[in-house]
Short mmCIF file of N, CA and C in Angstrom, two decimals:
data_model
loop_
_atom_site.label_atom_id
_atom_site.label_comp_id
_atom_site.label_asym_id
_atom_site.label_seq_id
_atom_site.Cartn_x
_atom_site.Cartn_y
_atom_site.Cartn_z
N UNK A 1 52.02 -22.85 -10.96
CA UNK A 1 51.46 -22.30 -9.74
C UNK A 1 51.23 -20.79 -9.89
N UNK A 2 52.02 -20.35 -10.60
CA UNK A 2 52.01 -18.85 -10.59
C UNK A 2 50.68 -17.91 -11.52
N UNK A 3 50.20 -18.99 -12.46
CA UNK A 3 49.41 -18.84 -13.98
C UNK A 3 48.06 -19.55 -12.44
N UNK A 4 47.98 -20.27 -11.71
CA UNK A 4 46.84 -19.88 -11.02
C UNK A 4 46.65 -18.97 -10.29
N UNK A 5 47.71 -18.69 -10.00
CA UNK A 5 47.60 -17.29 -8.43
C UNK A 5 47.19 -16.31 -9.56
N UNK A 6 47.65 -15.72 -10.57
CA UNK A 6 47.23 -14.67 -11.39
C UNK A 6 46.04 -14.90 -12.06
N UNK A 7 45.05 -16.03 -12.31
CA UNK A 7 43.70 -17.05 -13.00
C UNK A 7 43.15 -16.17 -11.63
N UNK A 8 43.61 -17.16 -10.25
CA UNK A 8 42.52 -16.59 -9.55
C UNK A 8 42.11 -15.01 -9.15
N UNK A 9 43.43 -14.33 -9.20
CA UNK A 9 43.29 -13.06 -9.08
C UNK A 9 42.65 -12.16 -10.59
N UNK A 10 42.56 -12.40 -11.22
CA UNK A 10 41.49 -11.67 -12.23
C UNK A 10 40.91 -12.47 -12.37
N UNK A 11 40.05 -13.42 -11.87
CA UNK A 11 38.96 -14.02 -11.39
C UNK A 11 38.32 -12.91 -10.42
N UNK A 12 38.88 -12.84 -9.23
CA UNK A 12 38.44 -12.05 -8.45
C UNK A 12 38.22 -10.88 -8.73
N UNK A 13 38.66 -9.87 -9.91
CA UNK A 13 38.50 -8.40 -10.36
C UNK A 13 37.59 -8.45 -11.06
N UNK A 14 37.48 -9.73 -12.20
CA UNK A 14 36.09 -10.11 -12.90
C UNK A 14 35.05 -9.84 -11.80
N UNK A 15 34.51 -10.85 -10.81
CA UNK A 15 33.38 -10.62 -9.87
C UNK A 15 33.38 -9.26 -9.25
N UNK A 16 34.46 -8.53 -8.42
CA UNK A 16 34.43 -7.31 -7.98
C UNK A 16 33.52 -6.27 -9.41
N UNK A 17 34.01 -6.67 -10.30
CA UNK A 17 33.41 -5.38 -11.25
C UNK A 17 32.20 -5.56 -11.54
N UNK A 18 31.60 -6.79 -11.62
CA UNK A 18 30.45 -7.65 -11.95
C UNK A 18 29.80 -7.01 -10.74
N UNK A 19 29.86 -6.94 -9.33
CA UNK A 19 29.26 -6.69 -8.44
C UNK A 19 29.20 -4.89 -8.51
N UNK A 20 30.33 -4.66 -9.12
CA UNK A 20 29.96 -3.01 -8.86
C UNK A 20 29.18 -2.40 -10.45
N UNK A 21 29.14 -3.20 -10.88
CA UNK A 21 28.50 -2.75 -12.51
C UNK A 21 26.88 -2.64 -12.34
N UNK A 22 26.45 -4.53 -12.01
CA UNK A 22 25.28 -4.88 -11.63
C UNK A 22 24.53 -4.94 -9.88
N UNK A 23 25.08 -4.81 -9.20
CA UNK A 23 24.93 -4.28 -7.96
C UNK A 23 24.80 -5.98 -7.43
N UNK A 24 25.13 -6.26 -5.81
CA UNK A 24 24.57 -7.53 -5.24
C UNK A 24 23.63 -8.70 -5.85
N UNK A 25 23.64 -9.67 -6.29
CA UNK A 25 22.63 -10.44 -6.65
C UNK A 25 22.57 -11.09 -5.46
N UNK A 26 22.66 -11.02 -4.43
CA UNK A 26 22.48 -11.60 -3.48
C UNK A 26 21.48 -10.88 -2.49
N UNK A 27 21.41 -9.51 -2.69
CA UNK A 27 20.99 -8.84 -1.71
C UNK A 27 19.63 -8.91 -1.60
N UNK A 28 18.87 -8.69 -0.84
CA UNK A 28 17.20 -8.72 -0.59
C UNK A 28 16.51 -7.33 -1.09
N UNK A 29 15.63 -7.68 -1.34
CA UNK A 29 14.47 -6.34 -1.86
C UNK A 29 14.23 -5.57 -0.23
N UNK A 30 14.38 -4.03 -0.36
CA UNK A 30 14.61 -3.16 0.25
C UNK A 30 12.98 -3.07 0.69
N UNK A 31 12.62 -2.40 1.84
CA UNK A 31 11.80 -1.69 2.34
C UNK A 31 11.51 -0.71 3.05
N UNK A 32 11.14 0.77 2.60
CA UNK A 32 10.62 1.92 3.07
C UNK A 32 9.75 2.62 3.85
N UNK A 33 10.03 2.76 4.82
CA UNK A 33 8.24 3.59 5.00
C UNK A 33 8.50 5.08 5.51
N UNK A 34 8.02 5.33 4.63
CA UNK A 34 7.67 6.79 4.48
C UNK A 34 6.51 7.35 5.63
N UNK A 35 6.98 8.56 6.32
CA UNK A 35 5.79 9.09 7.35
C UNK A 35 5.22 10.13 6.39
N UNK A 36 3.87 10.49 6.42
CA UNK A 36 3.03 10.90 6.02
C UNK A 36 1.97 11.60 6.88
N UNK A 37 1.42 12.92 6.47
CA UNK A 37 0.85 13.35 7.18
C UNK A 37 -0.41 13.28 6.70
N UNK A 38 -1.70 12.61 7.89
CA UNK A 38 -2.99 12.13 7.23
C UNK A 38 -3.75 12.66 8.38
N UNK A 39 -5.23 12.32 7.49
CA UNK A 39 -6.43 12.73 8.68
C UNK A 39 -6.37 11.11 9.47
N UNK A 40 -5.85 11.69 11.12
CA UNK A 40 -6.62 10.79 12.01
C UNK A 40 -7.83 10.61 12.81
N UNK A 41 -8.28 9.56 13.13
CA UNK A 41 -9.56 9.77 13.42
C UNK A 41 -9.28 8.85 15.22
N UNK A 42 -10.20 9.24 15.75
CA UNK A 42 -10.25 9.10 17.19
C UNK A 42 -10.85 7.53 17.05
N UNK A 43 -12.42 7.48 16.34
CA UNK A 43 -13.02 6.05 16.36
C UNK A 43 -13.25 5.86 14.92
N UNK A 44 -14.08 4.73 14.81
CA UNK A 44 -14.74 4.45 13.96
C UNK A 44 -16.02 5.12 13.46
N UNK A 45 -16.41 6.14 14.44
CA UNK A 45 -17.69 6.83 14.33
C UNK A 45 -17.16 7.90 13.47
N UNK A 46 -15.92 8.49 14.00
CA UNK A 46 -15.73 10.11 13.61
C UNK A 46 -15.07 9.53 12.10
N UNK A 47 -14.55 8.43 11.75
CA UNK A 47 -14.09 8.48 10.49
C UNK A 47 -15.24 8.16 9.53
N UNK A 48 -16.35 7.51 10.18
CA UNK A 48 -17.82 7.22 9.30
C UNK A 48 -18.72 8.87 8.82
N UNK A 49 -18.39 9.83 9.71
CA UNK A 49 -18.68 10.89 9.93
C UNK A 49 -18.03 11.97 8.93
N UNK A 50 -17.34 11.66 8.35
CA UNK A 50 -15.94 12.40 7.76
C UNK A 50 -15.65 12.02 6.72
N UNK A 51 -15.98 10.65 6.05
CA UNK A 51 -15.98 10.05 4.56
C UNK A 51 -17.59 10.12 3.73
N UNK A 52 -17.36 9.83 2.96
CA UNK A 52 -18.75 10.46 1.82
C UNK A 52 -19.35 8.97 1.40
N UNK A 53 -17.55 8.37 1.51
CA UNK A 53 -17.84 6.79 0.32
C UNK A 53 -17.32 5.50 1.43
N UNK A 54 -18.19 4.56 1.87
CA UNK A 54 -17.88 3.46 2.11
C UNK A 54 -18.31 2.26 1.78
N UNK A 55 -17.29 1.25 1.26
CA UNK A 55 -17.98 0.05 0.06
C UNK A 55 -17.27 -1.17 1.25
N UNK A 56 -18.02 -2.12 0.78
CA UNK A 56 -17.59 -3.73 1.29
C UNK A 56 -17.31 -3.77 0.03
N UNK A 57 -15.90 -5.06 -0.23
CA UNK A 57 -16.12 -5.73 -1.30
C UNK A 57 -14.78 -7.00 -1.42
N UNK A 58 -14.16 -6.93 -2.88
CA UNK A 58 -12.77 -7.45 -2.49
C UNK A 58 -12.04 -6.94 -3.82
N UNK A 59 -10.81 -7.15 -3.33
CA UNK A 59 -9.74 -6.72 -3.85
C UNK A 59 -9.39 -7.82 -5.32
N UNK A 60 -9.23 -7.33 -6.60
CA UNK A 60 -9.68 -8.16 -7.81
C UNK A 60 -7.65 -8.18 -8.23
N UNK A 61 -7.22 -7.21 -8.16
CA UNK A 61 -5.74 -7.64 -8.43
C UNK A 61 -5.08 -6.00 -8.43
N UNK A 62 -4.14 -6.19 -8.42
CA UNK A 62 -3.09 -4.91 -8.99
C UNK A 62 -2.65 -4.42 -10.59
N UNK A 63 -3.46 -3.94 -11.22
CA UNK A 63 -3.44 -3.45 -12.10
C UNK A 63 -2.10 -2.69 -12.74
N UNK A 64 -1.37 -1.26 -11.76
CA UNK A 64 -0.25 -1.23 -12.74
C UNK A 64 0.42 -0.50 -11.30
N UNK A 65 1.57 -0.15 -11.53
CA UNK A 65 2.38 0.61 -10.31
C UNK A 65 2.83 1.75 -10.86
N UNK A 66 2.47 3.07 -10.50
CA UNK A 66 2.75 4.21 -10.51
C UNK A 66 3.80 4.65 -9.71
N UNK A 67 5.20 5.00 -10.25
CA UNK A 67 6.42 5.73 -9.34
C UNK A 67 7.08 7.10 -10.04
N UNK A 68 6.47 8.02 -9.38
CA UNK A 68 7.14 9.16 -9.70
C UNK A 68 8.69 9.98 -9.34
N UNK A 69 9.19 9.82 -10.34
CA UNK A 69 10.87 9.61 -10.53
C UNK A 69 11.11 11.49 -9.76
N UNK A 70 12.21 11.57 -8.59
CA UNK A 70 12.25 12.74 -8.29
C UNK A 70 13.11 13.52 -8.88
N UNK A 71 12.76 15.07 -9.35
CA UNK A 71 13.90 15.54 -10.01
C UNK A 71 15.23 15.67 -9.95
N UNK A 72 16.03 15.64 -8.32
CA UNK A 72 16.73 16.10 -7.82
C UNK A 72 17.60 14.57 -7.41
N UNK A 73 17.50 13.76 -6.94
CA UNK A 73 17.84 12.19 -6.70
C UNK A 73 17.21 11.19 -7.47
N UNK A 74 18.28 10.45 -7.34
CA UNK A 74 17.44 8.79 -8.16
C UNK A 74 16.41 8.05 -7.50
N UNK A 75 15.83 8.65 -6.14
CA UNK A 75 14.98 7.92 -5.26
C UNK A 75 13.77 8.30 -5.76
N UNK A 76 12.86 7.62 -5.62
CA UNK A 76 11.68 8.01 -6.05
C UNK A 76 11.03 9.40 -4.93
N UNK A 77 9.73 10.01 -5.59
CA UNK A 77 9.41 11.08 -5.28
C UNK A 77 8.25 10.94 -4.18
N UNK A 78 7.46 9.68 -4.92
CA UNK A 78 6.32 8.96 -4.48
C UNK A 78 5.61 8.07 -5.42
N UNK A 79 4.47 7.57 -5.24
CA UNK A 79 4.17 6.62 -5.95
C UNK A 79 2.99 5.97 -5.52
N UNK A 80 2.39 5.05 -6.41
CA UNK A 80 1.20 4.18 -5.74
C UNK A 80 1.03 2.93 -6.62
N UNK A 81 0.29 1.93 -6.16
CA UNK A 81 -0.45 1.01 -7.07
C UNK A 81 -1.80 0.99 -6.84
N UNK A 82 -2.32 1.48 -8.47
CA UNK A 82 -3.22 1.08 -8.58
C UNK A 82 -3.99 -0.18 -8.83
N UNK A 83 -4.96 -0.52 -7.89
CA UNK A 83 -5.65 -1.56 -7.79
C UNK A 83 -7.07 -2.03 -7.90
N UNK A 84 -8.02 -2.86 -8.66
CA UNK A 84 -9.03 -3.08 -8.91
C UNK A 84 -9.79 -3.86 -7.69
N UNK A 85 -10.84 -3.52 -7.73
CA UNK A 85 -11.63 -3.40 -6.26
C UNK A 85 -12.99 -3.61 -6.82
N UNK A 86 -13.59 -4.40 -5.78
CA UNK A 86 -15.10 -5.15 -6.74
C UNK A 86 -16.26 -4.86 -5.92
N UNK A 87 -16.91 -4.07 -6.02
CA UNK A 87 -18.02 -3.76 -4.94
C UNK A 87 -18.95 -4.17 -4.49
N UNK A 88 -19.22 -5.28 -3.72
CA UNK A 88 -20.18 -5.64 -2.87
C UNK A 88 -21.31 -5.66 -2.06
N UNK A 89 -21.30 -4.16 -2.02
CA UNK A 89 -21.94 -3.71 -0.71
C UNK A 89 -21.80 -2.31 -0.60
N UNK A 90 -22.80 -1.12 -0.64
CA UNK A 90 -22.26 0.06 -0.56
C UNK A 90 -22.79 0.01 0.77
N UNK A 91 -22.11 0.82 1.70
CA UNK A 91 -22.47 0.96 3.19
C UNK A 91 -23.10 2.61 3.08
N UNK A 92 -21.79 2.98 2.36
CA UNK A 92 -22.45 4.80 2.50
C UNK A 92 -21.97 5.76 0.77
N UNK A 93 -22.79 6.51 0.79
CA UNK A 93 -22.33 7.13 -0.49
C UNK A 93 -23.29 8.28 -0.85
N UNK A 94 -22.88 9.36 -0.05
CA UNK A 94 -23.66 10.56 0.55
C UNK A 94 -23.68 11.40 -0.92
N UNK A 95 -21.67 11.19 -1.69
CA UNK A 95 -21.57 12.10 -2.78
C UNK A 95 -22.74 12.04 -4.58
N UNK A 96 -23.37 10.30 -4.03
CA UNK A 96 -25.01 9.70 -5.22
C UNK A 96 -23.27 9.67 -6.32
N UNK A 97 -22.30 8.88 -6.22
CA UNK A 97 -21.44 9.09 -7.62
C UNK A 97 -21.54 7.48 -7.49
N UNK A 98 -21.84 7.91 -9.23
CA UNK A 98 -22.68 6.50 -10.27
C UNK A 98 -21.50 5.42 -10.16
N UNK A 99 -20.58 5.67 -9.94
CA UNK A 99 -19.61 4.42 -9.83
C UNK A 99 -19.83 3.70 -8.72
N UNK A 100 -20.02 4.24 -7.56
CA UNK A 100 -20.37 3.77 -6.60
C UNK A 100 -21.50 2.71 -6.13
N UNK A 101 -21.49 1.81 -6.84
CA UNK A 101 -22.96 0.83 -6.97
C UNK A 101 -22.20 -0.58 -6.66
N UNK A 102 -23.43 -1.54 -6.32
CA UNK A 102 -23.17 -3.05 -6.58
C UNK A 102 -22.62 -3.56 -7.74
N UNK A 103 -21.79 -4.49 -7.52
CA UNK A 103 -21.15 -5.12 -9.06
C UNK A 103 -20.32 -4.47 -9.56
N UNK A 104 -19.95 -3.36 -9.28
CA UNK A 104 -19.00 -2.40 -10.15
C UNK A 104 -17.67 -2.33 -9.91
N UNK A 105 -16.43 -1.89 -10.52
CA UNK A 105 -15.24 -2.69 -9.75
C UNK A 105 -14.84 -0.80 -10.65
N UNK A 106 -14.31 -0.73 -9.09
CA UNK A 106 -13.69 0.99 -8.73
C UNK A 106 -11.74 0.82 -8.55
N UNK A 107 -11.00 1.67 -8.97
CA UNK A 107 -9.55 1.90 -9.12
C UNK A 107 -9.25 2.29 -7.68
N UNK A 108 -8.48 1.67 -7.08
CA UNK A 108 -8.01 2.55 -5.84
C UNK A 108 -6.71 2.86 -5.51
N UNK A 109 -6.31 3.74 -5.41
CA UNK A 109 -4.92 3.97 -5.29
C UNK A 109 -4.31 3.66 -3.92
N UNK A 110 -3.06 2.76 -3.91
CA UNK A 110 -2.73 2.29 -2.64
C UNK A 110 -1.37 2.81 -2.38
N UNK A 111 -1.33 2.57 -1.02
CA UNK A 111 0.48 3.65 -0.38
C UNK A 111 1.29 2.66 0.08
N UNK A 112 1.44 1.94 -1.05
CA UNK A 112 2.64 1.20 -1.26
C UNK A 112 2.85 0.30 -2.37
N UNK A 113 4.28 0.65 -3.09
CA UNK A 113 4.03 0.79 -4.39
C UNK A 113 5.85 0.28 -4.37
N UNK A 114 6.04 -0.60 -5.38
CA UNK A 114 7.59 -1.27 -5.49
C UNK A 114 8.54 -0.45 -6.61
N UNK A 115 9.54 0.17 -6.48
CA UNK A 115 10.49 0.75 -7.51
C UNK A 115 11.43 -0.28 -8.08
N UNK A 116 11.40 -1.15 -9.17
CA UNK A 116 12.16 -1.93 -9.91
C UNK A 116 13.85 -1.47 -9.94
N UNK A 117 14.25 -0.27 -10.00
CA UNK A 117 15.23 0.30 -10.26
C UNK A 117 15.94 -0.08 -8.64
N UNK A 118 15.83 0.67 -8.10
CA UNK A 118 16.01 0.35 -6.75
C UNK A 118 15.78 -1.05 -6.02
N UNK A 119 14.54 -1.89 -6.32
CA UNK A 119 14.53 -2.97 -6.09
C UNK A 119 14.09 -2.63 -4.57
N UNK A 120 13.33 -1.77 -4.50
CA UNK A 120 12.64 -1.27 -3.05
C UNK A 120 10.95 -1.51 -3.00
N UNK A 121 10.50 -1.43 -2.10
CA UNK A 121 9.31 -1.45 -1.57
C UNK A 121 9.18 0.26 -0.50
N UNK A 122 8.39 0.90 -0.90
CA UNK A 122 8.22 2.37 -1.08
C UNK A 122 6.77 2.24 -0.03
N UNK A 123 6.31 2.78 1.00
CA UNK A 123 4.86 3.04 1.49
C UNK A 123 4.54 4.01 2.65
N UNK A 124 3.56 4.32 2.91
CA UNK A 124 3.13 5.27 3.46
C UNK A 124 2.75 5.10 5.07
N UNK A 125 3.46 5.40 5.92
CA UNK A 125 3.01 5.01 7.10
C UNK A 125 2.53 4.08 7.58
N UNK A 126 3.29 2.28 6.64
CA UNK A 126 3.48 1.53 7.60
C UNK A 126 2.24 0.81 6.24
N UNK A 127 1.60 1.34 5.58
CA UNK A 127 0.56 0.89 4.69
C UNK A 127 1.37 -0.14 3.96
N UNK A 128 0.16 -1.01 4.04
CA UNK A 128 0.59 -2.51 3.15
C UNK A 128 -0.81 -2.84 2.24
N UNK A 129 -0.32 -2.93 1.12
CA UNK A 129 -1.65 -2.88 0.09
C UNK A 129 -2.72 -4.04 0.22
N UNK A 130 -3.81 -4.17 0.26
CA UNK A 130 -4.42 -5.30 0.54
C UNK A 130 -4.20 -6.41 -0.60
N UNK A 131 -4.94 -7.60 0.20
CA UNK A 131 -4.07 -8.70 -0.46
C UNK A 131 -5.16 -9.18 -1.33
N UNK A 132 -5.15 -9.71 -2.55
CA UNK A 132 -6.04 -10.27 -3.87
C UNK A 132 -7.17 -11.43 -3.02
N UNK A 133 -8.21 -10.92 -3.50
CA UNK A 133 -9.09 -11.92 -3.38
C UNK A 133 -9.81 -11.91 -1.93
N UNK A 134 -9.32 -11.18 -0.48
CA UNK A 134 -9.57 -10.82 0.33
C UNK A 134 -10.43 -9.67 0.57
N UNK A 135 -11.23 -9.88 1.50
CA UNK A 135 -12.91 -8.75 1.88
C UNK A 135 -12.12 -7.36 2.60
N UNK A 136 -12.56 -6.31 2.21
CA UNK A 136 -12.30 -5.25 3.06
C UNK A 136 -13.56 -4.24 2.93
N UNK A 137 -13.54 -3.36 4.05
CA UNK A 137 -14.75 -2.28 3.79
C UNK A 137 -14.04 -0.86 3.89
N UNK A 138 -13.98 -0.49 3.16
CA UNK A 138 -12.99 0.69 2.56
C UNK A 138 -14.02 2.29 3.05
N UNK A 139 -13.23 2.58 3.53
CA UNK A 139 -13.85 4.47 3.60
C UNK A 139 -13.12 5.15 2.73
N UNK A 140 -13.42 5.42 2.19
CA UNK A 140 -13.07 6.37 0.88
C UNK A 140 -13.02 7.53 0.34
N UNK A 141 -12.05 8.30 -0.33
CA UNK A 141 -12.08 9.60 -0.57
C UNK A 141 -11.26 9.67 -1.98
N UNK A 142 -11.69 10.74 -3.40
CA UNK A 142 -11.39 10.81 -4.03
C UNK A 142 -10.00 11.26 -4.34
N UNK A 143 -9.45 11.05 -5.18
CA UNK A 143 -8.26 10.68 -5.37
C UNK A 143 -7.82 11.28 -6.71
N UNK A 144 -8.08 11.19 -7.90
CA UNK A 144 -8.25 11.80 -8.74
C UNK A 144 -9.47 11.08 -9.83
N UNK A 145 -9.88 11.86 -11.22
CA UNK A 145 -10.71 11.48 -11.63
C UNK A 145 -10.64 9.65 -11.94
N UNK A 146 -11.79 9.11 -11.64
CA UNK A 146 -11.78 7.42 -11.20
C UNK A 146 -11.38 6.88 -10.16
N UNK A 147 -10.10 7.53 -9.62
CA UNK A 147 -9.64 6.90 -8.80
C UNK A 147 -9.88 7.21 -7.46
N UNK A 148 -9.85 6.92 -6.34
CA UNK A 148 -10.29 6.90 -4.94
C UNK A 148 -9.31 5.94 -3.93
N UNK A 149 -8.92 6.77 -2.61
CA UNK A 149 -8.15 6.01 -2.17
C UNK A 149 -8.57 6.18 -0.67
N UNK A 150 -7.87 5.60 0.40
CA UNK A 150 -8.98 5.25 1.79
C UNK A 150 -8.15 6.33 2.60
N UNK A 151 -9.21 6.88 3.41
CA UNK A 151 -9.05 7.51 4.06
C UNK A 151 -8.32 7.62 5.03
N UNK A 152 -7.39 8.46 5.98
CA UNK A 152 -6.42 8.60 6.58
C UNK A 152 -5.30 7.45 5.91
N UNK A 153 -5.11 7.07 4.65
CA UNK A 153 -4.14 6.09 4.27
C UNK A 153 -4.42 4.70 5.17
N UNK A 154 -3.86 4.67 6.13
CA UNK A 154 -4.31 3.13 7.17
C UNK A 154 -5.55 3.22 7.89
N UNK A 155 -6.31 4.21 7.87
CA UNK A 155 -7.21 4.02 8.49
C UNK A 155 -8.56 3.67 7.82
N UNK A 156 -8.59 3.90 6.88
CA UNK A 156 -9.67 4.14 6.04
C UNK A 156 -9.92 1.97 5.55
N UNK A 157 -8.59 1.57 5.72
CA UNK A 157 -8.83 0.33 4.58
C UNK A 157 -8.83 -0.82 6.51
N UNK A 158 -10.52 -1.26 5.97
CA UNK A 158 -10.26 -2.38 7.07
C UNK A 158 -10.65 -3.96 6.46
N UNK A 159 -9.66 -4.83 6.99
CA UNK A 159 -9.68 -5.97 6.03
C UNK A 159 -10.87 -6.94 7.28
N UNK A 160 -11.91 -7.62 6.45
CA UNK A 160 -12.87 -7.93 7.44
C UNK A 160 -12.64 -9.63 7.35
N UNK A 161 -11.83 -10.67 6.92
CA UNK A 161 -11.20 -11.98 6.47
C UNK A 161 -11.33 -12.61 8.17
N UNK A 162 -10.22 -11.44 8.65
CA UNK A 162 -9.90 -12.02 9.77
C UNK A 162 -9.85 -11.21 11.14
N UNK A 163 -8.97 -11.56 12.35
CA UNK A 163 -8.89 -10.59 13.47
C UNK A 163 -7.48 -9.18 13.24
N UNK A 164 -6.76 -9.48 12.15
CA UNK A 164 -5.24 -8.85 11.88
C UNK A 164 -6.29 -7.63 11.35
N UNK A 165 -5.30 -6.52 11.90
CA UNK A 165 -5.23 -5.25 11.38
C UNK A 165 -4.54 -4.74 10.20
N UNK A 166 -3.24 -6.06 9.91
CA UNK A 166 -2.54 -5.64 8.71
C UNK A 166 -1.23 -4.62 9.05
N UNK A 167 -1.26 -4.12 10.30
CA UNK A 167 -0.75 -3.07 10.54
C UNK A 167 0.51 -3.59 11.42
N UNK A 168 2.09 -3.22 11.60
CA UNK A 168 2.74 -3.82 12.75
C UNK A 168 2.42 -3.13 13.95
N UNK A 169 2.64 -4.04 15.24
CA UNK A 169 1.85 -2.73 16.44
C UNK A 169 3.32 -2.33 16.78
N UNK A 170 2.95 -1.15 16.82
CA UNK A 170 4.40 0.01 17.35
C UNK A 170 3.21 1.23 17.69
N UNK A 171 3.53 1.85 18.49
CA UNK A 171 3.36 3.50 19.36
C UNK A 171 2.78 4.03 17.96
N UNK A 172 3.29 4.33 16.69
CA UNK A 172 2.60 4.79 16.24
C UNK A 172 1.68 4.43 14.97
N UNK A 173 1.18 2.96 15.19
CA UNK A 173 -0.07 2.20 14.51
C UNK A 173 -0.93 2.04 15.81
N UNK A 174 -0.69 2.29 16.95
CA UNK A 174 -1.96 1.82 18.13
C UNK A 174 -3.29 2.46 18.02
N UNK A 175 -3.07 3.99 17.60
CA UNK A 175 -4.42 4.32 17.37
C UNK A 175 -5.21 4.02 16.11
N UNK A 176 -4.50 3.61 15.09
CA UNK A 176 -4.61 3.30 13.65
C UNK A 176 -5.51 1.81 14.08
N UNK A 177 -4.55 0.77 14.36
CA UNK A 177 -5.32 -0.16 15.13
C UNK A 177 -6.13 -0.09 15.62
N UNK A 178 -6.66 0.74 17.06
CA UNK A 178 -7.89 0.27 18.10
C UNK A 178 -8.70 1.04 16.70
N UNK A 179 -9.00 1.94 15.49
CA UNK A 179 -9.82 2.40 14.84
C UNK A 179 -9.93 1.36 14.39
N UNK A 180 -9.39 0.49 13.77
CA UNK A 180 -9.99 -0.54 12.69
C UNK A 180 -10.25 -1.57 13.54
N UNK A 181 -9.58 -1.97 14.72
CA UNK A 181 -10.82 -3.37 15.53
C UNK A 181 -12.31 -2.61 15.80
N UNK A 182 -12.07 -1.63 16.12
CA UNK A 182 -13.50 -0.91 16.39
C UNK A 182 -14.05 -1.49 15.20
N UNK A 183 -14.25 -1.00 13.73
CA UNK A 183 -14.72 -1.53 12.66
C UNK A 183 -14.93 -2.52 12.37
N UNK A 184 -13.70 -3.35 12.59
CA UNK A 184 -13.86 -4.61 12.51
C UNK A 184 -15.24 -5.17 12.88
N UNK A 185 -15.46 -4.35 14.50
CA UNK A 185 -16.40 -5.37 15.27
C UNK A 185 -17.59 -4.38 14.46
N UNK A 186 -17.48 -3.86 14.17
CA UNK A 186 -19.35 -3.20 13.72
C UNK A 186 -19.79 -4.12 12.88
N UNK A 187 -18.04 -3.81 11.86
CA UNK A 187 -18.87 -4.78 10.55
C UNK A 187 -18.82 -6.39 10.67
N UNK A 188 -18.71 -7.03 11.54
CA UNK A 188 -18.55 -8.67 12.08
C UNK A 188 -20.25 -8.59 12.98
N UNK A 189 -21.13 -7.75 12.85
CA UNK A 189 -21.81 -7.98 13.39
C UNK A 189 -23.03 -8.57 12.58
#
């Protein structure tokens, strides 16, 4: 009896260390959202007014995830995934840049992006990356060389599939929202 009470008790120091070595295997993937300060736009007019680049098209896959490690903590600094995007349809493209055409599939950088280490989900004001294979009409602004990412972060990316905004409604996605049903309905017309 005694050779189990002592079995089970370094049994139990085994798992305790196991759990503090390798962290929870039980636990769920984390989620972040980061506030961010972006251009908002009142409608759909003033953000058409204010972008250079707007494409229809769809979303081709996620290419790679960018997380920039912060110097000071183990949390990340920021980050994105980049994602391949297939162009359909140019609506507007004031800046004449040659990427910007039918058929052509453009990099876009998205604000929300997963840290493996952490085992987190990292994003930008509530931003949720669009989903593979799904239509959106993107307002757009450069980002760095190739890459381009949508304007005001949530405002810029409107998914045209369905009636969802993509967005959760809380006080501060409502205006983010009524901008993209506005869109919605232009481009459903």
């Amino acid at each position: 009896m005694k050779k189990v009470i002592i079995g089970l008790a370094l049994l139990g120091v085994i798992i305790f260390s196991l759990f503090l070595i390798f962290g929870n295997p039980f636990a769920g993937d984390k989620k972040v959202s980061w506030e961010g300060k972006i251009d908002g736009y009142e409608s759909a007019d003033e953000m058409e007014k204010n972008v250079n680049i707007i494409v229809k098209g769809e979303k081709l896959c996620e290419d790679e995830t960018i997380v920039l490690d912060s110097e000071v903590t183990n949390d990340p600094a920021g980050g994105y995934t980049k994602s391949s995007f297939k162009i359909s349809e140019v609506i507007k493209n004031s800046e004449d840049d040659r990427a910007i055409s039918v058929g052509n599939t453009i990099n876009i950088s998205e604000a929300e992006f997963y840290d493996k280490n952490s085992k987190t989900t990292y994003t930008i004001n509530d931003y949720e990356n669009m989903k593979q294979g799904d239509d959106y009409v993107l307002y757009l602004k450069h980002a760095d060389e190739g890459l381009y990412t949508t304007a005001g972060v949530t405002f810029g990316k409107i998914p045209i599939n369905g009636d969802e905004t993509e967005l959760e409604e809380s006080d501060v996605n409502e205006q983010v929202n009524e901008v993209i049903n506005e869109a919605q309905q232009e481009f459903s017309e």
